[in-house]
XYZ file of C-alpha atoms in Angstrom:
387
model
C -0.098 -2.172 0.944
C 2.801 -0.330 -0.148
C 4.327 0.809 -3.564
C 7.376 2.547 -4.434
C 6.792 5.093 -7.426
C 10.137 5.548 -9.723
C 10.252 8.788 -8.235
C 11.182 7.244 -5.048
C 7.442 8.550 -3.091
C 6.214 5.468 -1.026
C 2.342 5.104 -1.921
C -0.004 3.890 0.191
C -2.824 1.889 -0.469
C -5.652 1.195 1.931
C -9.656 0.643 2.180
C -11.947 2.482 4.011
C -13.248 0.757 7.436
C -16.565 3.282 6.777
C -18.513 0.215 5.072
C -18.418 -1.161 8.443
C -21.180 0.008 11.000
C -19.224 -0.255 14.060
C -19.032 2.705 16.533
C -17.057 2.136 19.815
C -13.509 0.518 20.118
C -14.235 -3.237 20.849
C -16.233 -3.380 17.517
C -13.629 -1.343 15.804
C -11.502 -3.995 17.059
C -13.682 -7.182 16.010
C -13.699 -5.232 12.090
C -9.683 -5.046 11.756
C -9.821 -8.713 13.069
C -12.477 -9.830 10.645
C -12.501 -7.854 7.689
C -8.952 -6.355 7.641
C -7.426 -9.718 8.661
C -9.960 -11.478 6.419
C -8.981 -9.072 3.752
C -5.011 -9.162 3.778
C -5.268 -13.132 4.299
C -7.459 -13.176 0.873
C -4.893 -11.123 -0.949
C -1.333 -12.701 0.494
C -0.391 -9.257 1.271
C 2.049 -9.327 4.014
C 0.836 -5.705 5.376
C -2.613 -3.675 4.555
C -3.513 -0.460 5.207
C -6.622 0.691 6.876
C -8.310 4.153 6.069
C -9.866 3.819 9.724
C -13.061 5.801 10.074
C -13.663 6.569 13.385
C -16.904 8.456 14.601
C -16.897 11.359 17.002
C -17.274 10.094 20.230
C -15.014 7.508 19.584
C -12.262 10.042 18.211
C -12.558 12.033 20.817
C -11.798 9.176 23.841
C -8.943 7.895 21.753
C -7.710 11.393 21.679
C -7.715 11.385 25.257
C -6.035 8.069 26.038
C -2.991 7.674 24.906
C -3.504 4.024 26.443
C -6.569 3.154 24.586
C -5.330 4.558 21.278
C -2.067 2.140 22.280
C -4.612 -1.062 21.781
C -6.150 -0.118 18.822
C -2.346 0.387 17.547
C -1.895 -3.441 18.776
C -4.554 -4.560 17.512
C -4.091 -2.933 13.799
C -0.520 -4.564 14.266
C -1.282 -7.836 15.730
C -3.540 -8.000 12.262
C -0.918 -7.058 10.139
C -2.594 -4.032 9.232
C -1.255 -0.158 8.866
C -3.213 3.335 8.906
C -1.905 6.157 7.478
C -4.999 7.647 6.404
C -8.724 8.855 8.569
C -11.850 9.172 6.902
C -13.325 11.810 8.886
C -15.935 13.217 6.986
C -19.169 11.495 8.378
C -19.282 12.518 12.080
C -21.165 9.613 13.589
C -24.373 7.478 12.546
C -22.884 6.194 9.052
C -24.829 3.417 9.045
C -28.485 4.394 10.355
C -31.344 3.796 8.668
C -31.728 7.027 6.796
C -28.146 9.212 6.315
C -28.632 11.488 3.171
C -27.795 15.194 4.136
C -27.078 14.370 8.043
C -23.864 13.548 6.983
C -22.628 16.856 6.285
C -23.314 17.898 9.773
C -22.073 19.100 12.066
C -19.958 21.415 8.960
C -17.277 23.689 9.188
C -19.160 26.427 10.323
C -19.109 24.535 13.688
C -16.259 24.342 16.321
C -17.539 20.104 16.703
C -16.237 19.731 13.037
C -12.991 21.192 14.107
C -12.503 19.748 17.496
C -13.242 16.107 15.670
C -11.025 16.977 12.831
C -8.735 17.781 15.287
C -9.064 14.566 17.351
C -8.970 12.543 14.032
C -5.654 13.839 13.639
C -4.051 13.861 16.850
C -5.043 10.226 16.758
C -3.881 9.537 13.455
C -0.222 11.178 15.011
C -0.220 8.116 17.282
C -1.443 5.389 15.356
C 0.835 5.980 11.838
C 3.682 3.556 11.243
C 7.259 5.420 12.941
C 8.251 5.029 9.012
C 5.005 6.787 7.375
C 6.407 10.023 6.074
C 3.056 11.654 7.055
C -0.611 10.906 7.953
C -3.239 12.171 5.958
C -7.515 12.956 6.951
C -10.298 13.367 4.597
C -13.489 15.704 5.608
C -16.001 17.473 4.248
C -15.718 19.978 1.558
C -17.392 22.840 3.706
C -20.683 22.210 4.053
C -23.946 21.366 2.007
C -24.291 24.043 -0.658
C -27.341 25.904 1.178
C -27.501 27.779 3.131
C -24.106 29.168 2.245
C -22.969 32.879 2.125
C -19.879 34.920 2.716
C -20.144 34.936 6.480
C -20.194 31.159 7.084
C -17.420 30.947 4.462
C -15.263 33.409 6.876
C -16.239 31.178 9.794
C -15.264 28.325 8.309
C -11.934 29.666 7.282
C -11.731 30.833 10.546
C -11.967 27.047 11.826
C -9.527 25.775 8.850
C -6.872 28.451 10.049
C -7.212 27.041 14.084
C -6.705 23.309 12.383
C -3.877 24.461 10.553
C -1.965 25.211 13.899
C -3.232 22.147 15.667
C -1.678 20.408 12.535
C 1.620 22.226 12.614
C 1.941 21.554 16.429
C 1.832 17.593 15.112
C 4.343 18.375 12.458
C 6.734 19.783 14.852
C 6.801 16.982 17.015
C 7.331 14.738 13.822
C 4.218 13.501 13.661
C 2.912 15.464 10.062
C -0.849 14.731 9.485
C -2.211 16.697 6.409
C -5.853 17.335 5.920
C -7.517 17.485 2.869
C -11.314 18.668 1.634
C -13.225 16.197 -0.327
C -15.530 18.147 -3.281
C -18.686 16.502 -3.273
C -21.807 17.072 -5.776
C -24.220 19.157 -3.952
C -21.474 21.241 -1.503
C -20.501 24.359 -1.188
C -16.918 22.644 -3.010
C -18.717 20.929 -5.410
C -16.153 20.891 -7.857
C -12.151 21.600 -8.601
C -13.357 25.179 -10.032
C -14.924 25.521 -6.123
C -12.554 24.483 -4.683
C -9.946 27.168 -6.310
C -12.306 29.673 -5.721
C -13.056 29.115 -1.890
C -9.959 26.956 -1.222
C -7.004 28.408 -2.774
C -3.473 29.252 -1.221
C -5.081 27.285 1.799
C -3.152 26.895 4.850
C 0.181 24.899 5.979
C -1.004 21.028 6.063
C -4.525 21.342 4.125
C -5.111 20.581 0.601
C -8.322 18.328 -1.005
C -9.246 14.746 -0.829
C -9.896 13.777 -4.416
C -12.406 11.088 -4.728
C -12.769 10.041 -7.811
C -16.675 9.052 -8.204
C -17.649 12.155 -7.162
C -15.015 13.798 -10.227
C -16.641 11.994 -12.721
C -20.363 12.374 -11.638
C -19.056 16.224 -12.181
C -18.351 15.033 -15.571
C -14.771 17.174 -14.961
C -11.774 15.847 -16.808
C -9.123 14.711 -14.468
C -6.391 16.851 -16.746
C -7.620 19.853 -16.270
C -9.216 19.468 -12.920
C -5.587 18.194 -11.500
C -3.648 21.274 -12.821
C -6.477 23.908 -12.120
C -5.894 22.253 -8.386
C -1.859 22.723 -8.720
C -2.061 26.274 -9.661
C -3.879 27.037 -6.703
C -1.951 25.656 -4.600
C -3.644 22.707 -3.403
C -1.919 19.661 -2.731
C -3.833 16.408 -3.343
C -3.343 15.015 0.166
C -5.163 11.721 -0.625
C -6.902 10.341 -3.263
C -10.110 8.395 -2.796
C -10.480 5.746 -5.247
C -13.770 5.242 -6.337
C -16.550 4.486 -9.251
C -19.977 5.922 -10.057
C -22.537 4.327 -11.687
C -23.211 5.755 -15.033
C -26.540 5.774 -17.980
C -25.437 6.027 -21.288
C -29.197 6.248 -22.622
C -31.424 6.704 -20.118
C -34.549 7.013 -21.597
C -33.875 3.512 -22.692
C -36.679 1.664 -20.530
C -34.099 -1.332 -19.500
C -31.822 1.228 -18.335
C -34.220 3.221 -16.314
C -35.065 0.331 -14.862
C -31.208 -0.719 -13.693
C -30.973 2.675 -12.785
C -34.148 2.213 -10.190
C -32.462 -0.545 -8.592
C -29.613 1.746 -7.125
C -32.213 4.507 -5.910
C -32.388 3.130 -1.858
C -33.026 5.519 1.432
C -29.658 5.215 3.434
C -27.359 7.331 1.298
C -28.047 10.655 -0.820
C -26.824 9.458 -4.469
C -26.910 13.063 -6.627
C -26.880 12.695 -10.307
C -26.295 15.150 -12.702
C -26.736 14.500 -16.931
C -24.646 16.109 -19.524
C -26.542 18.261 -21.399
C -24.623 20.753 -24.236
C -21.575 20.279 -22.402
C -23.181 21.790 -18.860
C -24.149 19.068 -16.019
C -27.441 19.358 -14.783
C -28.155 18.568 -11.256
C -30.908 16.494 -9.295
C -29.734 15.848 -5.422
C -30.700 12.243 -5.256
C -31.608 9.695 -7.619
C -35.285 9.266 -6.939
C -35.499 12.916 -7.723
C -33.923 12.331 -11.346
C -36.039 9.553 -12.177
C -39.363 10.701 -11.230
C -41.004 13.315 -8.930
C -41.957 17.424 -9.670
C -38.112 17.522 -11.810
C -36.897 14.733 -13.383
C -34.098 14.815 -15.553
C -35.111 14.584 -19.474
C -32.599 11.685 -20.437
C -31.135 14.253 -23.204
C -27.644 13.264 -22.002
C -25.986 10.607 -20.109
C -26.326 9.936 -16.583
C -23.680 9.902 -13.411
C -25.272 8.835 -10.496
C -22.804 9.369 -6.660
C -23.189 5.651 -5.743
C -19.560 4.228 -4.876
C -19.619 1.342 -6.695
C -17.204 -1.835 -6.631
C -14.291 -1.153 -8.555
C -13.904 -4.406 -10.290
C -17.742 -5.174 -11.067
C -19.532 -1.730 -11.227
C -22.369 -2.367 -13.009
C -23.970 -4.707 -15.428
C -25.163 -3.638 -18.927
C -27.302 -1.066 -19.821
C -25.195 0.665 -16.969
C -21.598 0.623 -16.400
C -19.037 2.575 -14.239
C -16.789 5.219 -14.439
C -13.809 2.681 -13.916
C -12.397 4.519 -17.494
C -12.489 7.553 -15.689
C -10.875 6.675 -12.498
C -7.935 4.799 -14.351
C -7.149 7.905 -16.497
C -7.138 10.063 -13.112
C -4.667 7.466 -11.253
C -2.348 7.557 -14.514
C -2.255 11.270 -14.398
C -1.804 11.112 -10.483
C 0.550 8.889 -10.406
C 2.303 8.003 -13.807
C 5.812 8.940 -15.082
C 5.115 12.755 -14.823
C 5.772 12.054 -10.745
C 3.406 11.156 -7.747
C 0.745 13.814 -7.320
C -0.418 12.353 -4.052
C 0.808 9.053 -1.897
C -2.404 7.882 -0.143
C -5.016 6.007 -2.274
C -8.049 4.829 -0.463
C -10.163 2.663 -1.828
C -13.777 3.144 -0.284
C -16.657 1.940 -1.583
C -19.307 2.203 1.585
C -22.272 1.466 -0.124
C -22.053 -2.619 -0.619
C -24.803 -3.273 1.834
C -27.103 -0.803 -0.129
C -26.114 -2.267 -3.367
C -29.148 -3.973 -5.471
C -29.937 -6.995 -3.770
C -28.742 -9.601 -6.448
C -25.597 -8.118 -5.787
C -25.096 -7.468 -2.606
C -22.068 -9.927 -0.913
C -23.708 -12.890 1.462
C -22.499 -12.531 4.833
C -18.985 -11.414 6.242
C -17.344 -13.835 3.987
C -18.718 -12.642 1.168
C -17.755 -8.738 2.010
C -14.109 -9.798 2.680
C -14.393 -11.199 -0.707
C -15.492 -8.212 -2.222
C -13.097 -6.277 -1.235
C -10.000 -7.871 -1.849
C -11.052 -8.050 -5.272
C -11.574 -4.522 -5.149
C -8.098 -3.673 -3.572
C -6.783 -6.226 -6.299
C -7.965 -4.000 -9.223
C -6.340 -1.198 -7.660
C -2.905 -3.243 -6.721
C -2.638 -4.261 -10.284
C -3.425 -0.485 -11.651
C -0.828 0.873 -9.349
C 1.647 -1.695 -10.715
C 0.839 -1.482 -14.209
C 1.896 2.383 -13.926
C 5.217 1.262 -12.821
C 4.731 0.986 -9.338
C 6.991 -1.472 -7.495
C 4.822 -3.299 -4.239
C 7.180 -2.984 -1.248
């Protein structure tokens, strides 16, 4: 979908394909005919956009065919579907049994990060509507936070500064495609503060992929984390819509016990409780709630499980919606559009608590049209006309 911002920008509003498991092009294919289809039919929309993700392998024969990357283009089209945006931040496997800290390999240390960033894009270049001002690609911010020193940090710079040129070749043909870093709890850019220390004054065409669950699990205020981003220089290339899961009490034994229900072995789900102002840090739920270092319950609880945007969580727990409307407001209210892709991507339905999890394919093309409907109707309320 498409909004125009009194400013004039054209934002773009899209969900990410990375809930699906798919991993070669036919079952790409079958997942913009079923879900994306499903998904614009459910909402009326004339046109939806598609944050594809697309793992490695498959990148890089896309990249390589001009042909093949042709009937993916037909068959987004023949859907009535757009993509302006690439998720390209978990490399291949989304969807196996256990993911948790395989997903931020291989990192930017590694020339297979670049080379699939790279592919991402020049794919991306291709695919993009002839009337998209520019393309945008979300990755990883760096790499896990350990090991990490100064020498991998000058490699990975290194490997930013080679994507910058691949990017600025795309630009000059007039196919722009921007790339931007997405701070995650546990990385090396964990937070906005990391990300103007190891980030700043980046190169031509890369900036940071905001997503907004992992903000608030940061407990960072999206004032001061947007402006500290500005004055660095770093362009919000895309923003990642998105909700965590939050305890206000959780030494309250209901809440614990709501809590437990979200704790599951696919994805790593870092939580961090405010504590004197200070968030401090557990890398995955189970580890809060139990094991050699719990968390004392002294403060409240955000917990990095994407949750549905329009049904969170269910009391003694709630989401971080509150959050993530005062960050689009500031991104894109009257002061001017801070960024024109919004993705909504919440990957984790299948993994949700099984009372809520959606029953069949119908009932995850249900889900998230009511999820891109919450955003739709934020966007507008901020002004924002639907083209």
């Amino acid at each position: 979908m498409r909004f125009r911002h009194p400013d004039g920008t054209v934002v773009h509003l899209a969900y990410c394909t990375n809930v699906h498991p798919a991993e070669d092009l036919d079952g790409v294919l079958r997942q913009i005919r079923v879900f994306g289809g499903g998904v614009r039919a459910a909402l009326g929309a004339e046109r939806l956009g598609l944050g594809l993700w697309l793992p490695a392998p498959l990148a890089r024969e896309l990249a390589a065919s001009p042909a093949l990357t042709e009937r993916l283009r037909a068959g987004l089209a023949s859907a009535g579907l757009e993509t302006v945006t690439l998720n390209a931040f978990p490399y291949t496997g989304f969807h196996a049994p256990v993911v948790k800290h395989a997903v931020y390999s291989p990192d930017w240390t590694e020339r297979a990060r670049l080379e699939y960033t790279v592919d991402c894009a020049r794919v991306l270049a291709r695919l993009m509507p002839d009337d998209a001002a520019r393309g945008s690609v979300s990755t990883l911010p760096l790499a896990w936070r350990d090991p990490w020193d100064a020498a991998r940090l000058d490699t990975a710079r290194g490997h930013l500064a080679e994507l910058s040129a691949a990017l600025e070749r795309l630009a000059g043909a007039g196919r722009p495609v921007r790339v931007g870093l997405e701070p995650e709890p546990g990385c090396a850019v964990e937070t906005s503060e990391d990300a103007v220390r190891l980030l700043a004054d980046p190169p031509p065409h890369v900036g940071v992929c905001l997503d907004t669950c992992h903000l608030a699990v940061g407990f960072e205020e999206p004032g001061p984390a947007l402006d500290r981003l500005a004055e660095a220089g770093l362009p919000v290339v895309k923003t990642q819509a998105s909700a965590a899961v939050e305890a206000p009490d959780p030494n309250d034994p209901a809440t614990r016990s709501a809590l437990a229900a979200f704790a599951e072995d696919r994805f790593l789900h870092q939580t961090r409780e405010l504590v004197d102002g200070r968030p401090l840090a557990r890398d995955d739920l189970h580890e809060a709630l139990g094991g050699p270092r719990p968390l004392e319950g002294r403060g409240p609880w955000r917990t990095h499980f994407h949750a549905p945007l329009h049904s969170p969580a269910a009391a003694p727990l709630r989401g971080t919606t509150d959050h993530l409307d005062r960050t689009l407001s500031l991104l894109l209210g009257p002061g001017g559009a801070r960024t024109d892709h919004v993705e909504v991507e919440t990957y984790t339905w299948t993994v949700l608590p099984e009372e809520r999890r959606p029953v069949g394919e119908a009932g995850l093309v249900a889900g998230i049209a009511a999820e891109l409907a919450w955003a739709r109707d934020r966007l507008t309320a901020l002004g924002l006309v639907p083209l």
